[in-house]
mmCIF file of C-alpha atoms in Angstrom:
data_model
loop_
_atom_site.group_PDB
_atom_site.id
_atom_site.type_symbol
_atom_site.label_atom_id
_atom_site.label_comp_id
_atom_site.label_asym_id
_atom_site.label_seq_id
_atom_site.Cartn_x
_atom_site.Cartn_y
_atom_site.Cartn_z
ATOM 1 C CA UNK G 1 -0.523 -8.605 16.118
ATOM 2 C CA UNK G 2 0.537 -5.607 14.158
ATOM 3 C CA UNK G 3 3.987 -4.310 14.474
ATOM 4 C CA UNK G 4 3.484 -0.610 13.443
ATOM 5 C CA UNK G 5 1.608 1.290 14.739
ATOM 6 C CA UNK G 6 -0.606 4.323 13.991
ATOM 7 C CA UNK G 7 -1.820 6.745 15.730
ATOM 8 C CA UNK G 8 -4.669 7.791 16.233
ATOM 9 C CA UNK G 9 -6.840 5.995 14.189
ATOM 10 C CA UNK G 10 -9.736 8.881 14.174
ATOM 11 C CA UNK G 11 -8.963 12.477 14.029
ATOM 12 C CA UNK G 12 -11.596 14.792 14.081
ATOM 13 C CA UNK G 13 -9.616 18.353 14.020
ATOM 14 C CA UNK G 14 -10.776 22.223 13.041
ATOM 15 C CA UNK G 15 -8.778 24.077 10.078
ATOM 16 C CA UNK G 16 -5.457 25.861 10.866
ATOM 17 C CA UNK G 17 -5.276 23.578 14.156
ATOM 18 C CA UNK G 18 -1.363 21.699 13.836
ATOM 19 C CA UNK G 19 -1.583 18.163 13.981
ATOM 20 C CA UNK G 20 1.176 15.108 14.566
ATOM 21 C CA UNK G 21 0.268 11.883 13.380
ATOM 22 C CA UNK G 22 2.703 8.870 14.547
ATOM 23 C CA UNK G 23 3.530 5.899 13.424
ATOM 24 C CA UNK G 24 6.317 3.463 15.665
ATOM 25 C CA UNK G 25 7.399 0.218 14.129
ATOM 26 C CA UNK G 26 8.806 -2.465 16.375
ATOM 27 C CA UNK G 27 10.711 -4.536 13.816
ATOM 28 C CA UNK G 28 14.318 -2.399 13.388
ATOM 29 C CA UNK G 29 13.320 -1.768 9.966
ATOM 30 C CA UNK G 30 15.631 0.830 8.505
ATOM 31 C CA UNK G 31 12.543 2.157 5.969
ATOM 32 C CA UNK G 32 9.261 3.749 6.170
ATOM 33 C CA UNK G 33 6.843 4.960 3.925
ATOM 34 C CA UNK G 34 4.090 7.588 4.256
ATOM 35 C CA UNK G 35 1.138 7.303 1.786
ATOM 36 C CA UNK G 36 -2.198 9.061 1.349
ATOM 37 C CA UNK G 37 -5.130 7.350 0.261
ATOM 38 C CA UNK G 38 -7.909 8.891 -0.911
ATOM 39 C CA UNK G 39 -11.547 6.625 -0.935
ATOM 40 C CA UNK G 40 -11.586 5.184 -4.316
ATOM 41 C CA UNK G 41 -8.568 5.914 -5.365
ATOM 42 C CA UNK G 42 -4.698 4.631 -4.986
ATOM 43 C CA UNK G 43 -2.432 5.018 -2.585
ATOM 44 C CA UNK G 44 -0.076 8.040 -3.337
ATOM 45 C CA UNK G 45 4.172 8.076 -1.398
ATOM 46 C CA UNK G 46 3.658 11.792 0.004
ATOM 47 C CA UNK G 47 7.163 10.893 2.270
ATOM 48 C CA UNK G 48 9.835 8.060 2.892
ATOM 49 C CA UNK G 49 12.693 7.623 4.762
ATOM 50 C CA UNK G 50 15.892 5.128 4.118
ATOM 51 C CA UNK G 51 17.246 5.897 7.982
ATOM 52 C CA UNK G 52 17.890 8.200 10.865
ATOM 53 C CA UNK G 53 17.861 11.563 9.799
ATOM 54 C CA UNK G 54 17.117 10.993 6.081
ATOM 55 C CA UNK G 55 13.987 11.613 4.804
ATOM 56 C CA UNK G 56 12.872 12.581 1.315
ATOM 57 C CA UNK G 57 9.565 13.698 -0.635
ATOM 58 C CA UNK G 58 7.374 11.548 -2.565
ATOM 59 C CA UNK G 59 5.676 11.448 -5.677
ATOM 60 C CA UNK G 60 2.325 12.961 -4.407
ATOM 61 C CA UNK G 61 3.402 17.150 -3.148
ATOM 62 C CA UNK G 62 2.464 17.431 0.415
ATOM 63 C CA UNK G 63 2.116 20.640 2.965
ATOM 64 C CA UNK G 64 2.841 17.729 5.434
ATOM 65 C CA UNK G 65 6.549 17.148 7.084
ATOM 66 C CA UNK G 66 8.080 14.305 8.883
ATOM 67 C CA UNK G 67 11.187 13.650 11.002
ATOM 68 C CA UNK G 68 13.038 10.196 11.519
ATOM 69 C CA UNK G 69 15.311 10.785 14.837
ATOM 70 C CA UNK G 70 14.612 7.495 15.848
ATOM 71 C CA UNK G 71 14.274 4.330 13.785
ATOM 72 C CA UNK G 72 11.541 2.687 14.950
ATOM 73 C CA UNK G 73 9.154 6.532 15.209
ATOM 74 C CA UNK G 74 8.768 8.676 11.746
ATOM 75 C CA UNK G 75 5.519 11.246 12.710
ATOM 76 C CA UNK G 76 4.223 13.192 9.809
ATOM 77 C CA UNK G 77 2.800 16.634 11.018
ATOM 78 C CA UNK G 78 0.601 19.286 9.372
ATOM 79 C CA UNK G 79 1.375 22.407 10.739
ATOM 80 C CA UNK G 80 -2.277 24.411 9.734
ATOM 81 C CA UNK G 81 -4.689 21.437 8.639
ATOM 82 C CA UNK G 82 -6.968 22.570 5.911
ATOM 83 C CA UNK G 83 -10.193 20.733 4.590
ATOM 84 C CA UNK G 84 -7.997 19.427 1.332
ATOM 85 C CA UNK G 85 -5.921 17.378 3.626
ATOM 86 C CA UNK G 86 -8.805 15.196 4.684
ATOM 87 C CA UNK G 87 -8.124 12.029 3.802
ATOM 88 C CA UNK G 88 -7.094 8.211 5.391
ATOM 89 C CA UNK G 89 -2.885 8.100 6.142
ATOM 90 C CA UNK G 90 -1.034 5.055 5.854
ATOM 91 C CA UNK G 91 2.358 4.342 7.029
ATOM 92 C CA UNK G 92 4.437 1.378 6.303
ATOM 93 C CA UNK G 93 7.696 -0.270 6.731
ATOM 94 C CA UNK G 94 10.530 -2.306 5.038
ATOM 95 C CA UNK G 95 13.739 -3.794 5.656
ATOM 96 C CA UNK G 96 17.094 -2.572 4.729
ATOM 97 C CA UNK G 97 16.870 -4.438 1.580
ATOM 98 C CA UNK G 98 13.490 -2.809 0.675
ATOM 99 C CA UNK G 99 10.695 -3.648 -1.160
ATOM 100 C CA UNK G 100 11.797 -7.594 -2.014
ATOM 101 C CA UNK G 101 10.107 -7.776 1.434
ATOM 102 C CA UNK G 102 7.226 -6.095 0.831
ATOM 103 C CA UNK G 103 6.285 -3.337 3.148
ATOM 104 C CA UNK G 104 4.332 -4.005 6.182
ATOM 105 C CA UNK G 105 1.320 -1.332 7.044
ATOM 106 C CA UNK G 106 -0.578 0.062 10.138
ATOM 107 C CA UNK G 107 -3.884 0.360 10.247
ATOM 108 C CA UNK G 108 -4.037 4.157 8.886
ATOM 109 C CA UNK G 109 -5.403 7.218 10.454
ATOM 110 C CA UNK G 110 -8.343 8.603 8.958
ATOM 111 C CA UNK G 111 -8.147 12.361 9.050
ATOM 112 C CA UNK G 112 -10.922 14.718 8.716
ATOM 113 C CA UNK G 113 -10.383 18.546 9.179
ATOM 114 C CA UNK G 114 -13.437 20.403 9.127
ATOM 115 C CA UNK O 1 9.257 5.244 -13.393
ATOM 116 C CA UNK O 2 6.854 3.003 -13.040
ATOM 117 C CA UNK O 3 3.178 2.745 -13.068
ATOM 118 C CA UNK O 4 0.222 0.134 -12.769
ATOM 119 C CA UNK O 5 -3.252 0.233 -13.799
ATOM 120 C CA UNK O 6 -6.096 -2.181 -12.520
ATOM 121 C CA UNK O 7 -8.493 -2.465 -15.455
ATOM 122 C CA UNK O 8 -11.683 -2.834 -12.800
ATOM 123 C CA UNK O 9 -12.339 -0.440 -10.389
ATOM 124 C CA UNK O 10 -15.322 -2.888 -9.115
ATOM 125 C CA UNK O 11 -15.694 -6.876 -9.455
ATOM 126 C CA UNK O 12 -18.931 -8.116 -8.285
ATOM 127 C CA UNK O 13 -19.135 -12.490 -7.938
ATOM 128 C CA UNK O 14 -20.682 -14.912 -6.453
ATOM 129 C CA UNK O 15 -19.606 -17.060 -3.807
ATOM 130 C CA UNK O 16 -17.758 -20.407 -4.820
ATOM 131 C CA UNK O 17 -17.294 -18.654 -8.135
ATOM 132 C CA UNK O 18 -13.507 -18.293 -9.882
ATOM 133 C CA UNK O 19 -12.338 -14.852 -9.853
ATOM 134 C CA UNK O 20 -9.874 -13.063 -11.848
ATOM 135 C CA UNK O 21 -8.514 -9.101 -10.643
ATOM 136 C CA UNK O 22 -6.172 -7.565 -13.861
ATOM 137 C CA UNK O 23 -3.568 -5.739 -13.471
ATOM 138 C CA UNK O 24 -0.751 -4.221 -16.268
ATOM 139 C CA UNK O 25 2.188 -2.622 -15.137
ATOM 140 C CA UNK O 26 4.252 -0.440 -17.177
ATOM 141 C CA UNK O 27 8.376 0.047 -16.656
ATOM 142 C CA UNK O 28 11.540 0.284 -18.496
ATOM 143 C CA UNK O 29 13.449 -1.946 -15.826
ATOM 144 C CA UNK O 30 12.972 -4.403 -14.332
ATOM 145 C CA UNK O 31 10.510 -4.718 -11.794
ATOM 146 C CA UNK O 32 9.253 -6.700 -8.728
ATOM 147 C CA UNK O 33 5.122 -6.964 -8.762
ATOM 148 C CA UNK O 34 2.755 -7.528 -5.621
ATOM 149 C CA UNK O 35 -1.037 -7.617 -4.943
ATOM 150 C CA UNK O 36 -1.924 -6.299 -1.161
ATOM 151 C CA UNK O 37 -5.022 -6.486 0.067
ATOM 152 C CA UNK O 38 -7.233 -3.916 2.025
ATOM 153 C CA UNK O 39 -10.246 -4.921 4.363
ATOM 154 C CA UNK O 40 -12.488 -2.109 5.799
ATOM 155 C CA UNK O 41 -10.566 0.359 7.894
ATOM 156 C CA UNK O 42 -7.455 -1.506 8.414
ATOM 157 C CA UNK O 43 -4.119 -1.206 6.385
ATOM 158 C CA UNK O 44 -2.561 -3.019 3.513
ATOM 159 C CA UNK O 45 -1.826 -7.224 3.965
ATOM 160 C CA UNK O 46 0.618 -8.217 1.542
ATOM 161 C CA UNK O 47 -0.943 -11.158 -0.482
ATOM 162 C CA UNK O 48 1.781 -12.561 -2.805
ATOM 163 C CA UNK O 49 4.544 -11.080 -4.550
ATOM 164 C CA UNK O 50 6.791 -11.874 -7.867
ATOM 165 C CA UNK O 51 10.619 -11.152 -7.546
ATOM 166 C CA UNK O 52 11.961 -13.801 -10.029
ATOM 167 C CA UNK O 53 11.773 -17.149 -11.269
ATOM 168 C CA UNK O 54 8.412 -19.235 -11.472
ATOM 169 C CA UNK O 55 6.028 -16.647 -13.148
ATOM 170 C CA UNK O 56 3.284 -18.794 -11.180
ATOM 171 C CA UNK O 57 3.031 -17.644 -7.514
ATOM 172 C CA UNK O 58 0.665 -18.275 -4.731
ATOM 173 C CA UNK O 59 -0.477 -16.580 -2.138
ATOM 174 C CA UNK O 60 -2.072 -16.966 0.994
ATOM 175 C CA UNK O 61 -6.225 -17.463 1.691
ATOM 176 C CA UNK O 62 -5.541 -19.354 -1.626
ATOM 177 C CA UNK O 63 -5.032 -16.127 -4.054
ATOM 178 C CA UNK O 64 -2.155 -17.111 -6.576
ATOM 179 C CA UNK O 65 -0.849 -14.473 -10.072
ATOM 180 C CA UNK O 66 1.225 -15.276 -13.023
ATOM 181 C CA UNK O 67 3.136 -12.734 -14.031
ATOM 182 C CA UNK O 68 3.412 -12.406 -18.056
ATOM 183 C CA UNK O 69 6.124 -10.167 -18.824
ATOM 184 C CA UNK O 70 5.058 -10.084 -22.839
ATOM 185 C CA UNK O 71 1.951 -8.631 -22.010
ATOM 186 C CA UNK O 72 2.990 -6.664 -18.888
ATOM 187 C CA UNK O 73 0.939 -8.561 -16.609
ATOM 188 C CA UNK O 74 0.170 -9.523 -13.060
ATOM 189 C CA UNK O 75 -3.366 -10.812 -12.948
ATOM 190 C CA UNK O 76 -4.575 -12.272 -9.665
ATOM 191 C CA UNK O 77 -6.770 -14.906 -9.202
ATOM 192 C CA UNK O 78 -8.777 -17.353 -7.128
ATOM 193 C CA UNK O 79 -10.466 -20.501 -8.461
ATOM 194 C CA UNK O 80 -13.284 -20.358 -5.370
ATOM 195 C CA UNK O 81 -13.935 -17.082 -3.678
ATOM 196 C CA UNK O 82 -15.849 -16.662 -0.193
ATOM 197 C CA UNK O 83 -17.897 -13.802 1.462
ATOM 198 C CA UNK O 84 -14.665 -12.860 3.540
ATOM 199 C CA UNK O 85 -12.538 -12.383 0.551
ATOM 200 C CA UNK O 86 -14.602 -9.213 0.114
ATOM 201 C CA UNK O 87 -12.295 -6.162 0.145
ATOM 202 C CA UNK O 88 -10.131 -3.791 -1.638
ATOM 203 C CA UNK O 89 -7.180 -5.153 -3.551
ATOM 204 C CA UNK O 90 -4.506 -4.035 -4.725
ATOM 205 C CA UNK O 91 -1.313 -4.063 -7.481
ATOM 206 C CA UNK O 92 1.958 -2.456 -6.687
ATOM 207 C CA UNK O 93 5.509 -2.459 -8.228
ATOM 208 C CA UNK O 94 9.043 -1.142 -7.435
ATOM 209 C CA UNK O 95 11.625 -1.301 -9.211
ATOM 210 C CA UNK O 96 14.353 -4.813 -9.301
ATOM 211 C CA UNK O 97 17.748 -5.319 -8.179
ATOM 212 C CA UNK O 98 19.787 -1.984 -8.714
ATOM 213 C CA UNK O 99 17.351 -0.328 -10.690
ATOM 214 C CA UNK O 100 16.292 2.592 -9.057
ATOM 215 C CA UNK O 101 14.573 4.235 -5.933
ATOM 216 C CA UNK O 102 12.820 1.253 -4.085
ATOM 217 C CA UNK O 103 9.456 2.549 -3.366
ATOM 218 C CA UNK O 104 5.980 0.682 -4.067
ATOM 219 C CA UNK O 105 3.922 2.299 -7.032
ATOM 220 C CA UNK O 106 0.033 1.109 -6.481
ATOM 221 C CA UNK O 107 -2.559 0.912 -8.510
ATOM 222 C CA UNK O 108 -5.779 2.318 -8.614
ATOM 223 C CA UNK O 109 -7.976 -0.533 -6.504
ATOM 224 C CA UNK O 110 -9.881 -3.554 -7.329
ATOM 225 C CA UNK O 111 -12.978 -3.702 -4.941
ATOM 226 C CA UNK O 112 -13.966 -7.528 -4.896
ATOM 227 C CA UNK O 113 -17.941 -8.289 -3.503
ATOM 228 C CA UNK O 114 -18.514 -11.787 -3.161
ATOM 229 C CA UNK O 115 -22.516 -12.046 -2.900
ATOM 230 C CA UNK O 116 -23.925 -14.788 -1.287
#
């Protein structure tokens, strides 16, 4: 049974609508990841977060923003979705230690804004 | 920084056949090495990783790598695949101990179809 969580898993949305995606992890871990994946291609870090109230951008630019106020929620939002930021969203998770642990994943949320 | 490239983009075999997915890495620290892998629409599954030590390591549903650090390495492989190991896989590394931001870099993809 998965312990993040995305939500939702489908998103269907019109341009310049805002839009929250969340992810919740149940396991206390202090870090979480946001990547984009594209189909065929890799999986880019548009956002992380080492704790409560720090976040930071990745490698991939991003009109997105997130918030961690609460360890176990860190919701990336697009405030005017465009057809560009179609794609599949992953979020993921790590211990304190980091990525000796691996990360675990949710199950994405495939975003398509038409 | 580091980066990883996966040398197929598609690996078509047949069932009961050995596989092998390649993967180079490049970095000027150390680094920690790990193939996920990615069934239709769900997330990543962490297969096996490499920290330190025995550059042999196995994974589960009977993947193992050998990391080569001459030849910047990380090749995965499976001496007798089945229909369900069809899916996506995929490299990552992050930097070791002390060296650096600790986030996964991923490759590319490796999309393995096991034909009956």
């Amino acid at each position: 049974e998965a312990d993040i969580y995305q939500t939702p898993r489908y998103l269907v949305i019109g341009t310049g609508k805002k839009i929250t995606l969340e992810c919740s992890q149940t396991m206390g871990h202090d870090k979480m990841y946001w990547y984009q994946q594209d189909p065929g291609m890799e999986l880019h870090l548009i956002h992380y977060s080492y704790g409560v109230n720090s976040t930071e951008k990745g490698d991939l630019s991003s009109e997105s923003t997130v918030s961690r106020i609460r360890t176990e929620h860190f919701p990336l939002t697009l405030e005017s979705a465009r057809p560009s930021h179609t794609s599949q969203y992953l979020c993921a998770s790590s211990e304190r230690q980091g990525t000796a642990y691996g990360y675990t994943f949710g199950s994405g949320t495939r975003l398509t804004v038409v | 920084a580091q980066s990883v490239t996966q040398l197929d983009s598609q690996v078509p075999v047949f069932e009961e056949a050995p596989v092998e997915l390649r993967c180079n890495y490049s970095s000027s620290v150390s680094v920690y090495l790990f193939w996920y892998v990615q069934y239709p629409n769900q997330g990543l599954q962490l297969l096996l990783k490499y920290l330190s030590g025995s550059t042999l390591v196995k994974g589960i549903n009977g993947f193992e790598a050998e990391f080569n650090k001459s030849q910047t390495s990380f090749h995965l492989r499976k001496p007798s695949v089945h229909i369900s190991d069809t899916a996506e896989y995929f490299c990552a590394v992050s930097p070791g101990v002390g060296a650096g931001r600790r986030a996964l870099t991923f490759g590319s993809g490796t999309r393995l179809q096991v034909q009956p």
